[in-house]
PDB file of C-alpha atoms in Angstrom:
ATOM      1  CA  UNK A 448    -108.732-139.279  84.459  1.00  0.00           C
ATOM      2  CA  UNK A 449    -106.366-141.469  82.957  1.00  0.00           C
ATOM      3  CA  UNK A 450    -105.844-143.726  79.377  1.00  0.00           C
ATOM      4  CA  UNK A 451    -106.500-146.851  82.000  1.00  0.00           C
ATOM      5  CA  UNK A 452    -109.108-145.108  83.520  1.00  0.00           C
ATOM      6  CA  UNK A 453    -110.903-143.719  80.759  1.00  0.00           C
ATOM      7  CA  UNK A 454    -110.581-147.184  78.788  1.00  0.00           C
ATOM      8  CA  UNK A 455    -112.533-149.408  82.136  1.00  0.00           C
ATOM      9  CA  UNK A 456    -115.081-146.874  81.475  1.00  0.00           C
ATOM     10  CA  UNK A 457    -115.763-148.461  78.153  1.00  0.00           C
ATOM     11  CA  UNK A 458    -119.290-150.284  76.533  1.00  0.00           C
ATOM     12  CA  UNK A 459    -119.905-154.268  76.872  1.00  0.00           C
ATOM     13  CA  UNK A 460    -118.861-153.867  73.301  1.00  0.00           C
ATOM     14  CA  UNK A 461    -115.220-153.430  74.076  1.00  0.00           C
ATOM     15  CA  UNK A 462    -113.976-154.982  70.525  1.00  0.00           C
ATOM     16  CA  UNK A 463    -115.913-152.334  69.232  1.00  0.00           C
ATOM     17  CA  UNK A 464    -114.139-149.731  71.252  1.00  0.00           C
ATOM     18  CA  UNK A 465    -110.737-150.708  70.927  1.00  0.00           C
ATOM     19  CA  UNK A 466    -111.284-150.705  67.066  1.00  0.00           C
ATOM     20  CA  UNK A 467    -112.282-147.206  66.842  1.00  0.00           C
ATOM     21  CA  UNK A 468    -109.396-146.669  69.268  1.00  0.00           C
ATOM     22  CA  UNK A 469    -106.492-148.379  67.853  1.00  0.00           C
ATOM     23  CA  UNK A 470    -106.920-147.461  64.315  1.00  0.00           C
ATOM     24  CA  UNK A 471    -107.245-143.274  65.450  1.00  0.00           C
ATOM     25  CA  UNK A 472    -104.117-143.165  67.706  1.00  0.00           C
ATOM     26  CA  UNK A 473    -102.128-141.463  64.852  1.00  0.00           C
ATOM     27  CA  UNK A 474    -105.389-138.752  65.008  1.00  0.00           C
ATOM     28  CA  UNK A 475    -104.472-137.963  68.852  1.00  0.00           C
ATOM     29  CA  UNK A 476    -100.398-137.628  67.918  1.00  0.00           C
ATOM     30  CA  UNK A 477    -101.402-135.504  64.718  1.00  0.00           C
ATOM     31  CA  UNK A 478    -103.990-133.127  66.581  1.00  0.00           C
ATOM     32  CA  UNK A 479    -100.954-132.990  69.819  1.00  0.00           C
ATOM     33  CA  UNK A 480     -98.447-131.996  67.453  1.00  0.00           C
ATOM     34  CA  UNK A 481    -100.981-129.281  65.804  1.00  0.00           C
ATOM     35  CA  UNK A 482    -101.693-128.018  69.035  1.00  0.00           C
ATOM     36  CA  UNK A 483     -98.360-127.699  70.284  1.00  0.00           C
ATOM     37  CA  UNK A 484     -96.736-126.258  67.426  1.00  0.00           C
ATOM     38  CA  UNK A 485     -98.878-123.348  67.946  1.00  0.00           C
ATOM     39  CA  UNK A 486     -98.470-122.546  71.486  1.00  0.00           C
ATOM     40  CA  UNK A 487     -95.168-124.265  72.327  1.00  0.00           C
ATOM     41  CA  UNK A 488     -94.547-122.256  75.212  1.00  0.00           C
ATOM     42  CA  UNK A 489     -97.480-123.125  76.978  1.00  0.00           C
ATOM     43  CA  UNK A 490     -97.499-126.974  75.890  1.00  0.00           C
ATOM     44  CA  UNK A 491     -95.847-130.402  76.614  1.00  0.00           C
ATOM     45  CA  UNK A 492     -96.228-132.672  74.082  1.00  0.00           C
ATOM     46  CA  UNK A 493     -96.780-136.028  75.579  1.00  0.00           C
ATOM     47  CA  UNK A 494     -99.388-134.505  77.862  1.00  0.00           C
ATOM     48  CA  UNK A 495    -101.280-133.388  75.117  1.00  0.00           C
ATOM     49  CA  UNK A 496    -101.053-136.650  73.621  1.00  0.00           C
ATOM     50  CA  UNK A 497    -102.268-138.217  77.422  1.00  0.00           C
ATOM     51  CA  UNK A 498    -105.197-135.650  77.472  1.00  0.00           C
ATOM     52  CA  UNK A 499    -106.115-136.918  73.946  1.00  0.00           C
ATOM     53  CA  UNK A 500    -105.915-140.277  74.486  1.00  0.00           C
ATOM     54  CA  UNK A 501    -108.091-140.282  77.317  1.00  0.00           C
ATOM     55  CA  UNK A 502    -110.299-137.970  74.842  1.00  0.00           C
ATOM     56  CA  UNK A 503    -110.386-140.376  72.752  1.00  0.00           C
ATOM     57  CA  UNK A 504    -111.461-143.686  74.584  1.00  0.00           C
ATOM     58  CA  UNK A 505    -113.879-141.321  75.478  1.00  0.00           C
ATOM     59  CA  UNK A 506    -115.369-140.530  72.436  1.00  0.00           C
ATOM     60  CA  UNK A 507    -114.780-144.347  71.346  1.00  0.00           C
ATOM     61  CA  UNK A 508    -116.868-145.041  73.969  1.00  0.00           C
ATOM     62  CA  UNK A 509    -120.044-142.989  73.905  1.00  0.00           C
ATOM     63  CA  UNK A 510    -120.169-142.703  69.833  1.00  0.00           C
ATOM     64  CA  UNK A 511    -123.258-142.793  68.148  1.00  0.00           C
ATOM     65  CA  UNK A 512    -123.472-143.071  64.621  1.00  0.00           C
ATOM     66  CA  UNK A 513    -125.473-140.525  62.805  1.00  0.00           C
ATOM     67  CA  UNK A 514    -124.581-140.081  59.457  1.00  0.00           C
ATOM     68  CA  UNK A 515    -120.574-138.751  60.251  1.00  0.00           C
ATOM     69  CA  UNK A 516    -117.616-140.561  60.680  1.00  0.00           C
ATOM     70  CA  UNK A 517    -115.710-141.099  63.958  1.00  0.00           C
ATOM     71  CA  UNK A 518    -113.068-139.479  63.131  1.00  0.00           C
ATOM     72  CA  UNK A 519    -114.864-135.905  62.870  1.00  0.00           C
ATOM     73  CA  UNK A 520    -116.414-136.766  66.026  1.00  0.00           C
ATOM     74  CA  UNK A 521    -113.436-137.390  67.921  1.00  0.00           C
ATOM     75  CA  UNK A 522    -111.324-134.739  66.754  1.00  0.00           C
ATOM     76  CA  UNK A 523    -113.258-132.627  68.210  1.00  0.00           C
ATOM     77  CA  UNK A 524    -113.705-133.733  71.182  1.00  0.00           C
ATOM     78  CA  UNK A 525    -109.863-134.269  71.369  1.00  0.00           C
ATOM     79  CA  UNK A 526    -108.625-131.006  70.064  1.00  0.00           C
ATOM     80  CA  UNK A 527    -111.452-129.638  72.619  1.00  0.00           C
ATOM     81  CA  UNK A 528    -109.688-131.526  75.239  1.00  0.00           C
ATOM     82  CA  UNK A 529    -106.072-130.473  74.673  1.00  0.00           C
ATOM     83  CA  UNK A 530    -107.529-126.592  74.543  1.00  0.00           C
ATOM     84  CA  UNK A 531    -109.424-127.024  78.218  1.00  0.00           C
ATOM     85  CA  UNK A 532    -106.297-128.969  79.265  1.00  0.00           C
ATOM     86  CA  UNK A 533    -104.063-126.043  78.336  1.00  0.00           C
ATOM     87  CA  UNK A 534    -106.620-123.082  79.758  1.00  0.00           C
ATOM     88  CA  UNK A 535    -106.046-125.058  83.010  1.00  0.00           C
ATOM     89  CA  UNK A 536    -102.186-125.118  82.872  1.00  0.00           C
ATOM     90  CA  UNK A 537    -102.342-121.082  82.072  1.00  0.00           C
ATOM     91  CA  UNK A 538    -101.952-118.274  83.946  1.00  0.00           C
ATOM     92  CA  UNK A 539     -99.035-117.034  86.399  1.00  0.00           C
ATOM     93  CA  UNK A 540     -97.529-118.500  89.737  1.00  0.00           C
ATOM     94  CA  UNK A 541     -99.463-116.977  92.722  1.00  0.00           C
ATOM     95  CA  UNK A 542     -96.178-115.079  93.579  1.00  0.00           C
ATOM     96  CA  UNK A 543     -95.922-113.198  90.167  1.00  0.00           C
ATOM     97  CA  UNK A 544     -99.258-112.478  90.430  1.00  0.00           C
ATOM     98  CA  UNK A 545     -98.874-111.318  94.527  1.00  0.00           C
ATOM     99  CA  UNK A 546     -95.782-108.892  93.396  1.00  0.00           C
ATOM    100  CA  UNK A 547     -97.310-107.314  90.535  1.00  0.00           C
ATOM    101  CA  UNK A 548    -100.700-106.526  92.460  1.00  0.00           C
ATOM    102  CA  UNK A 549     -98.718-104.798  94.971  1.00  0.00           C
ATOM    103  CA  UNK A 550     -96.756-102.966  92.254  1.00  0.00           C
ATOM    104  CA  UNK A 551    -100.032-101.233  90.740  1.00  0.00           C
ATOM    105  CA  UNK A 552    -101.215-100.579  93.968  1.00  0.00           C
ATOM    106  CA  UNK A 553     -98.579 -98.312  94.755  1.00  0.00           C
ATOM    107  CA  UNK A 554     -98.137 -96.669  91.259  1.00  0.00           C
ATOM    108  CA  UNK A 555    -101.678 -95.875  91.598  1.00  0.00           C
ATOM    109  CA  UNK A 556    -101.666 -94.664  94.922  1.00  0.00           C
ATOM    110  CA  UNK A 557     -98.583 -92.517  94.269  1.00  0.00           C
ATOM    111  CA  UNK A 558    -100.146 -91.211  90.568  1.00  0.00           C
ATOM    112  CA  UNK A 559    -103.947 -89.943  92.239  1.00  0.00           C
ATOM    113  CA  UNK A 560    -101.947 -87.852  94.332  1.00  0.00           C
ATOM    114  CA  UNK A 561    -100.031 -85.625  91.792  1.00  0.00           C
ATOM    115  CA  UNK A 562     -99.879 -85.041  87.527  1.00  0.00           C
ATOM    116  CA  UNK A 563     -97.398 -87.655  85.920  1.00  0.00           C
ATOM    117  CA  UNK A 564     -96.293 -91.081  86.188  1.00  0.00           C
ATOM    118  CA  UNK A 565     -94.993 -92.579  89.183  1.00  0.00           C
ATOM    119  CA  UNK A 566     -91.325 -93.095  89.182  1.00  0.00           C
ATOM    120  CA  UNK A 567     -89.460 -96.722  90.220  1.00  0.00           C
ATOM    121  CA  UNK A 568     -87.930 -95.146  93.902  1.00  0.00           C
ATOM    122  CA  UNK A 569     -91.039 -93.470  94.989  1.00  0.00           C
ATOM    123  CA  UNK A 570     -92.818 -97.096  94.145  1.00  0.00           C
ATOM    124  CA  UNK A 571     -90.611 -98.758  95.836  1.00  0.00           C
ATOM    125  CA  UNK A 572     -90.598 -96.467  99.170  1.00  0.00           C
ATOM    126  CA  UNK A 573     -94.424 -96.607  98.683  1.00  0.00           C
ATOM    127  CA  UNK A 574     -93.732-100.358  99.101  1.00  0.00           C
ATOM    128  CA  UNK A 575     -91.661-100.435 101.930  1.00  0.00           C
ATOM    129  CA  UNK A 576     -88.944-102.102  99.821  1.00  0.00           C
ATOM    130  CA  UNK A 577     -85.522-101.345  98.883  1.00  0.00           C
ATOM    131  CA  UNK A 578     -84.824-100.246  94.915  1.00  0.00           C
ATOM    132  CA  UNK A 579     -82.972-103.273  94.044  1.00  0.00           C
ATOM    133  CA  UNK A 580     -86.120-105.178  95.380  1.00  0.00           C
ATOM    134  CA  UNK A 581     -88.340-103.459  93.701  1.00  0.00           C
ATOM    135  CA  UNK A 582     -86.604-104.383  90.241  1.00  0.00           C
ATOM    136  CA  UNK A 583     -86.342-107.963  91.028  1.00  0.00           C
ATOM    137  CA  UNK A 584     -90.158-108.013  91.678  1.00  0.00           C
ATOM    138  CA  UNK A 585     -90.864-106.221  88.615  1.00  0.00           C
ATOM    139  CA  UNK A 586     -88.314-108.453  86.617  1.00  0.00           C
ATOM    140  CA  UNK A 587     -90.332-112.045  88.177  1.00  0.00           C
ATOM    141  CA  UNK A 588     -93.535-110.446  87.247  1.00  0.00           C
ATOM    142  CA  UNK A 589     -92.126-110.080  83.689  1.00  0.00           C
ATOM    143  CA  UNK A 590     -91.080-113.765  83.724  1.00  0.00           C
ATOM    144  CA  UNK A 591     -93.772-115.337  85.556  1.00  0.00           C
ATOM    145  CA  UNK A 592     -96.494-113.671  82.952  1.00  0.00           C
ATOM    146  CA  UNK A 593     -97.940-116.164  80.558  1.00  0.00           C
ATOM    147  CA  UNK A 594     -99.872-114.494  77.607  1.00  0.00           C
ATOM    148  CA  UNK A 595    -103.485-115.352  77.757  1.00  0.00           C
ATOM    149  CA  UNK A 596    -104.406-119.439  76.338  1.00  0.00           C
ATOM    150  CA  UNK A 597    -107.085-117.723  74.809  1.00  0.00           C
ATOM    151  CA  UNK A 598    -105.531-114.835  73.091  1.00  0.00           C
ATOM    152  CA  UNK A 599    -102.648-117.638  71.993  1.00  0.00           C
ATOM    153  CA  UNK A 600    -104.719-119.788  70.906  1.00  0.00           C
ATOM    154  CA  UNK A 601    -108.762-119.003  69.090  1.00  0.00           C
ATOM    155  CA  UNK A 602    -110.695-120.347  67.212  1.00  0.00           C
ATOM    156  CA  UNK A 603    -111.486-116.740  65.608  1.00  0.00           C
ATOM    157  CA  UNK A 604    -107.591-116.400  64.984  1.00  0.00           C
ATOM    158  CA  UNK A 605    -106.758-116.942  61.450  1.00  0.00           C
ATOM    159  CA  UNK A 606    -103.538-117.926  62.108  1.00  0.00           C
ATOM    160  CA  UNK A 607    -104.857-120.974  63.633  1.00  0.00           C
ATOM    161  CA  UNK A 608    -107.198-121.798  60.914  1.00  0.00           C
ATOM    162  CA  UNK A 609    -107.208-124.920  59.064  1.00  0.00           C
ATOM    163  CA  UNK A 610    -109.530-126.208  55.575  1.00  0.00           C
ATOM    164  CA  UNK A 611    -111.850-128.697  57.469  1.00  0.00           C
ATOM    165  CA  UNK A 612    -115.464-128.103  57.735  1.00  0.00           C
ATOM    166  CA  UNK A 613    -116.671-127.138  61.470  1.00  0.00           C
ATOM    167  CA  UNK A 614    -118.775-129.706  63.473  1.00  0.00           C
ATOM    168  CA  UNK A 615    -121.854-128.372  62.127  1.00  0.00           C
ATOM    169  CA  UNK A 616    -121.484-127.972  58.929  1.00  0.00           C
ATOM    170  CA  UNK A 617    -120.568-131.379  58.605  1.00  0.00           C
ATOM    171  CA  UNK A 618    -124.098-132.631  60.146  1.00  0.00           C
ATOM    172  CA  UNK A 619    -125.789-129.643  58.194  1.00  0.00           C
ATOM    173  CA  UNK A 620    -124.546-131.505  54.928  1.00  0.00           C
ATOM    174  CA  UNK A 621    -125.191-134.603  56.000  1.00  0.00           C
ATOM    175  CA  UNK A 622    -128.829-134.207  56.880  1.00  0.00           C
ATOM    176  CA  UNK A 623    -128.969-132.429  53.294  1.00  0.00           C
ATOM    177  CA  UNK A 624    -127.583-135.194  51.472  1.00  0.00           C
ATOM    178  CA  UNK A 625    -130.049-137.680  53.056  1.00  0.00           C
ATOM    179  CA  UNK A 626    -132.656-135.671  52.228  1.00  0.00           C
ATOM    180  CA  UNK A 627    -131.133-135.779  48.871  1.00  0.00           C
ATOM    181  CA  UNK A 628    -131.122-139.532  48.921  1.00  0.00           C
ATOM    182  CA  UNK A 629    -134.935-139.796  49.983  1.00  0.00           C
ATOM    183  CA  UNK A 630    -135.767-137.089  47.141  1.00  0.00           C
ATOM    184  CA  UNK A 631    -133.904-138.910  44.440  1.00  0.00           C
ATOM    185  CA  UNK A 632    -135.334-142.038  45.244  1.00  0.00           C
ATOM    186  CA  UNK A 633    -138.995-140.666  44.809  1.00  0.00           C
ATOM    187  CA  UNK A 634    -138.134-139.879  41.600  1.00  0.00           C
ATOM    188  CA  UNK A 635    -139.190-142.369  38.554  1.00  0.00           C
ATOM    189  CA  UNK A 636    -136.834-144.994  37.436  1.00  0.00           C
ATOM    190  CA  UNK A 637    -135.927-143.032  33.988  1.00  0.00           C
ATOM    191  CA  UNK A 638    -135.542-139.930  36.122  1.00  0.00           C
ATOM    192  CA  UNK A 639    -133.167-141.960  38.302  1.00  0.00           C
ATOM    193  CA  UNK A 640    -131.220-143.495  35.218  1.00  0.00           C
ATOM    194  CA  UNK A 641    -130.499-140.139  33.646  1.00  0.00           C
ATOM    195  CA  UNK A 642    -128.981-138.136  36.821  1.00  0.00           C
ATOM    196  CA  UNK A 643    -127.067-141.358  37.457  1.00  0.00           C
ATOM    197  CA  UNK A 644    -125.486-141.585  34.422  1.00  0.00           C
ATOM    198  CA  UNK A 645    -125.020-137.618  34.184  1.00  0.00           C
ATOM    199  CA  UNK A 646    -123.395-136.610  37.500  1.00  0.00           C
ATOM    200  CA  UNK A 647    -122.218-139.926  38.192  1.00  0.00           C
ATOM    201  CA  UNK A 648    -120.939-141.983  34.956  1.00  0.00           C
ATOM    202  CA  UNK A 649    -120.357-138.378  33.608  1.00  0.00           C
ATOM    203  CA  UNK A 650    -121.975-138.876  30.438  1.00  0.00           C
ATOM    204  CA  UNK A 651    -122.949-136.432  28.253  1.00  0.00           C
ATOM    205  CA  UNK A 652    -126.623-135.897  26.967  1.00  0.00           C
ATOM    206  CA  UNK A 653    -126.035-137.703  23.528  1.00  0.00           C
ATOM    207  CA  UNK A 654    -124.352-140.795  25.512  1.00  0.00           C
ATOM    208  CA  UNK A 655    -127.281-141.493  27.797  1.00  0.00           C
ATOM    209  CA  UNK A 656    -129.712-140.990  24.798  1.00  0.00           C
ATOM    210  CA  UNK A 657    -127.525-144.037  23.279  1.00  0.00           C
ATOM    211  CA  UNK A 658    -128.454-146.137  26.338  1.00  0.00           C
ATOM    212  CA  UNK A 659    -131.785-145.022  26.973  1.00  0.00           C
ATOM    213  CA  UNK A 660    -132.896-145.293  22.971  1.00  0.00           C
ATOM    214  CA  UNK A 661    -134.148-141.522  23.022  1.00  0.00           C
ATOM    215  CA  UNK A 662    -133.082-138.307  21.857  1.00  0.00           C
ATOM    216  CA  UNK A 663    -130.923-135.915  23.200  1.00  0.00           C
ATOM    217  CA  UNK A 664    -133.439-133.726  23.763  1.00  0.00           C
ATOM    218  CA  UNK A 665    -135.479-135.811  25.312  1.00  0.00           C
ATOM    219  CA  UNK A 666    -132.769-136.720  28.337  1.00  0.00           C
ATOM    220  CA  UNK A 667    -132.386-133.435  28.836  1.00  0.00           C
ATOM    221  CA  UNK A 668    -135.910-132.307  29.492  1.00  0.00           C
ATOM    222  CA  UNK A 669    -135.770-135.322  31.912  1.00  0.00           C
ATOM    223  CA  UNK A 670    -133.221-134.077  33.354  1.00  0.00           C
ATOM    224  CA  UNK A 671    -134.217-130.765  33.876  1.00  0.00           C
ATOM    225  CA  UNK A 672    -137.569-131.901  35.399  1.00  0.00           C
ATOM    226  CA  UNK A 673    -136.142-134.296  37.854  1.00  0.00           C
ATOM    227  CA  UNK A 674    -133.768-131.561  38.815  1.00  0.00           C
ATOM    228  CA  UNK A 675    -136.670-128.957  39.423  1.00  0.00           C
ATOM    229  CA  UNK A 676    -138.052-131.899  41.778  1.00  0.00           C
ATOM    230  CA  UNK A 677    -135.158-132.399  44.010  1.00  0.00           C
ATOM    231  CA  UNK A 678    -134.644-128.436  44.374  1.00  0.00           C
ATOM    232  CA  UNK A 679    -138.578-128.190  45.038  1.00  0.00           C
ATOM    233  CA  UNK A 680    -138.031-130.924  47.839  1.00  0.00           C
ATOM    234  CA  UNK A 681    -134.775-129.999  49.603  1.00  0.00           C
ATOM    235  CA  UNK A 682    -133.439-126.809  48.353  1.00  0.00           C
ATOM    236  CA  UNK A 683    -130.311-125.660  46.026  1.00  0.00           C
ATOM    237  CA  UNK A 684    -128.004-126.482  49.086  1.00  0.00           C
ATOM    238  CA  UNK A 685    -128.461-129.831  49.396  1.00  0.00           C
ATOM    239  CA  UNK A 686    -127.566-130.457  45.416  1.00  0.00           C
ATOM    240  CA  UNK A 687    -124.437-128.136  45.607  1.00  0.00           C
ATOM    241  CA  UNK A 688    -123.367-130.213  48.221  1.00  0.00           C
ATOM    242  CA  UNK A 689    -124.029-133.801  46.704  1.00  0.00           C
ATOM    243  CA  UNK A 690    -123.628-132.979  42.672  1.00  0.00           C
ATOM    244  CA  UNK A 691    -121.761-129.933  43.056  1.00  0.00           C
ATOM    245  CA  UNK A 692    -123.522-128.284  40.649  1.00  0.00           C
TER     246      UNK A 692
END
């Protein structure tokens, strides 16, 4: 499918669409250029940037939100699409692949006869060919090999690995935060006012004792109760990834 294509595919809400769409094209040209820097050999640049652009209308197009922004979304279902795009393209022309076929047939043929390696001439009068013949076969097969997409290019490699959180660890932490939210906000308004002003305002204990006309004590046995709430309601995580505590 193409950009055109991809883009008459889109919602009633087109303005929508070509929001989301126009303000991520530099996303499609940044993830085309990561790709391609990695496996140059096996890449084109502007059709990695045609594969991702028809990605992307995509993704512009059937995006729901829920609770993560776009732009996580659609990288990756872009990136995704540049990899598939690029397992397609890979592998060797059908005559590399012919000529090297018949090459191991004959080597093994020739070897489960006798001890020891078969030898270029008797491979090549196994084949019916002349020596010279033989080498240029063995020299396409050379050239026409492409080194697996997916031994190039993995997601388990850490030579390809980046800093940004994976697809689910984004929604993981951001269905803890909004349990977070809904904890904090059954909390009592004093509770409320001191972890506001503490993780947020960054005061210290003394400070929000100034503002709330109480001790310093006092705010922080509030605040050690309120805290022992949220952890009671949704877990250590979900605070480590909010307050960072």
């Amino acid at each position: 499918m193409t950009y055109a294509a991809a883009k008459k595919r889109a919602p009633r809400r087109a303005n929508d669409v070509d929001t989301l769409i126009h303000t991520h094209l530099q996303l499609v040209r940044r993830l085309a250029w990561h790709v391609q820097g990695r496996v140059s050999s096996a890449a084109e640049l502007e059709e990695l940037i045609q594969t991702g652009m028809v990605a992307l209308v995509e993704a512009a197009r059937v995006f729901e939100d829920r609770g993560f922004e776009f732009s996580t979304y659609a990288s990756v279902r872009i990136k995704g699409a540049m990899i598939d795009h690029l397992r397609r393209g890979s592998g060797q022309s059908r005559g590399a692949s012919s000529a090297r076929r018949a090459i191991e047939a004959a080597r093994k043929a020739i070897e489960t006869t006798r001890a020891g390696s078969a030898t270029a001439p008797e491979i090549a009068a196994r084949m019916g060919v002349s020596l010279d013949a033989y080498f240029r076969m063995e020299s396409d097969t050379r050239t026409g090999s492409v080194e697996p997409l997916d031994d190039v290019y993995s997601d388990d490699n850490m030579t390809f690995s980046d800093d940004l959180e994976q697809t689910d660890e984004i929604l993981d932490r951001a269905a803890g935060e909004a349990r977070l939210r809904d904890a904090i906000a059954a909390l009592d308004e004093r509770s409320q006012l001191v972890l506001q002003l503490y993780f947020f305002e960054e005061m210290n204990l003394e400070e929000i004792g100034h503002v709330m006309n109480v001790g310093a004590a006092r705010v922080c046995q509030i605040k050690k109760v309120a805290l022992a709430k949220l952890r009671e309601q949704c877990g250590s995580s979900s605070l480590f990834w909010a307050l960072d505590l």
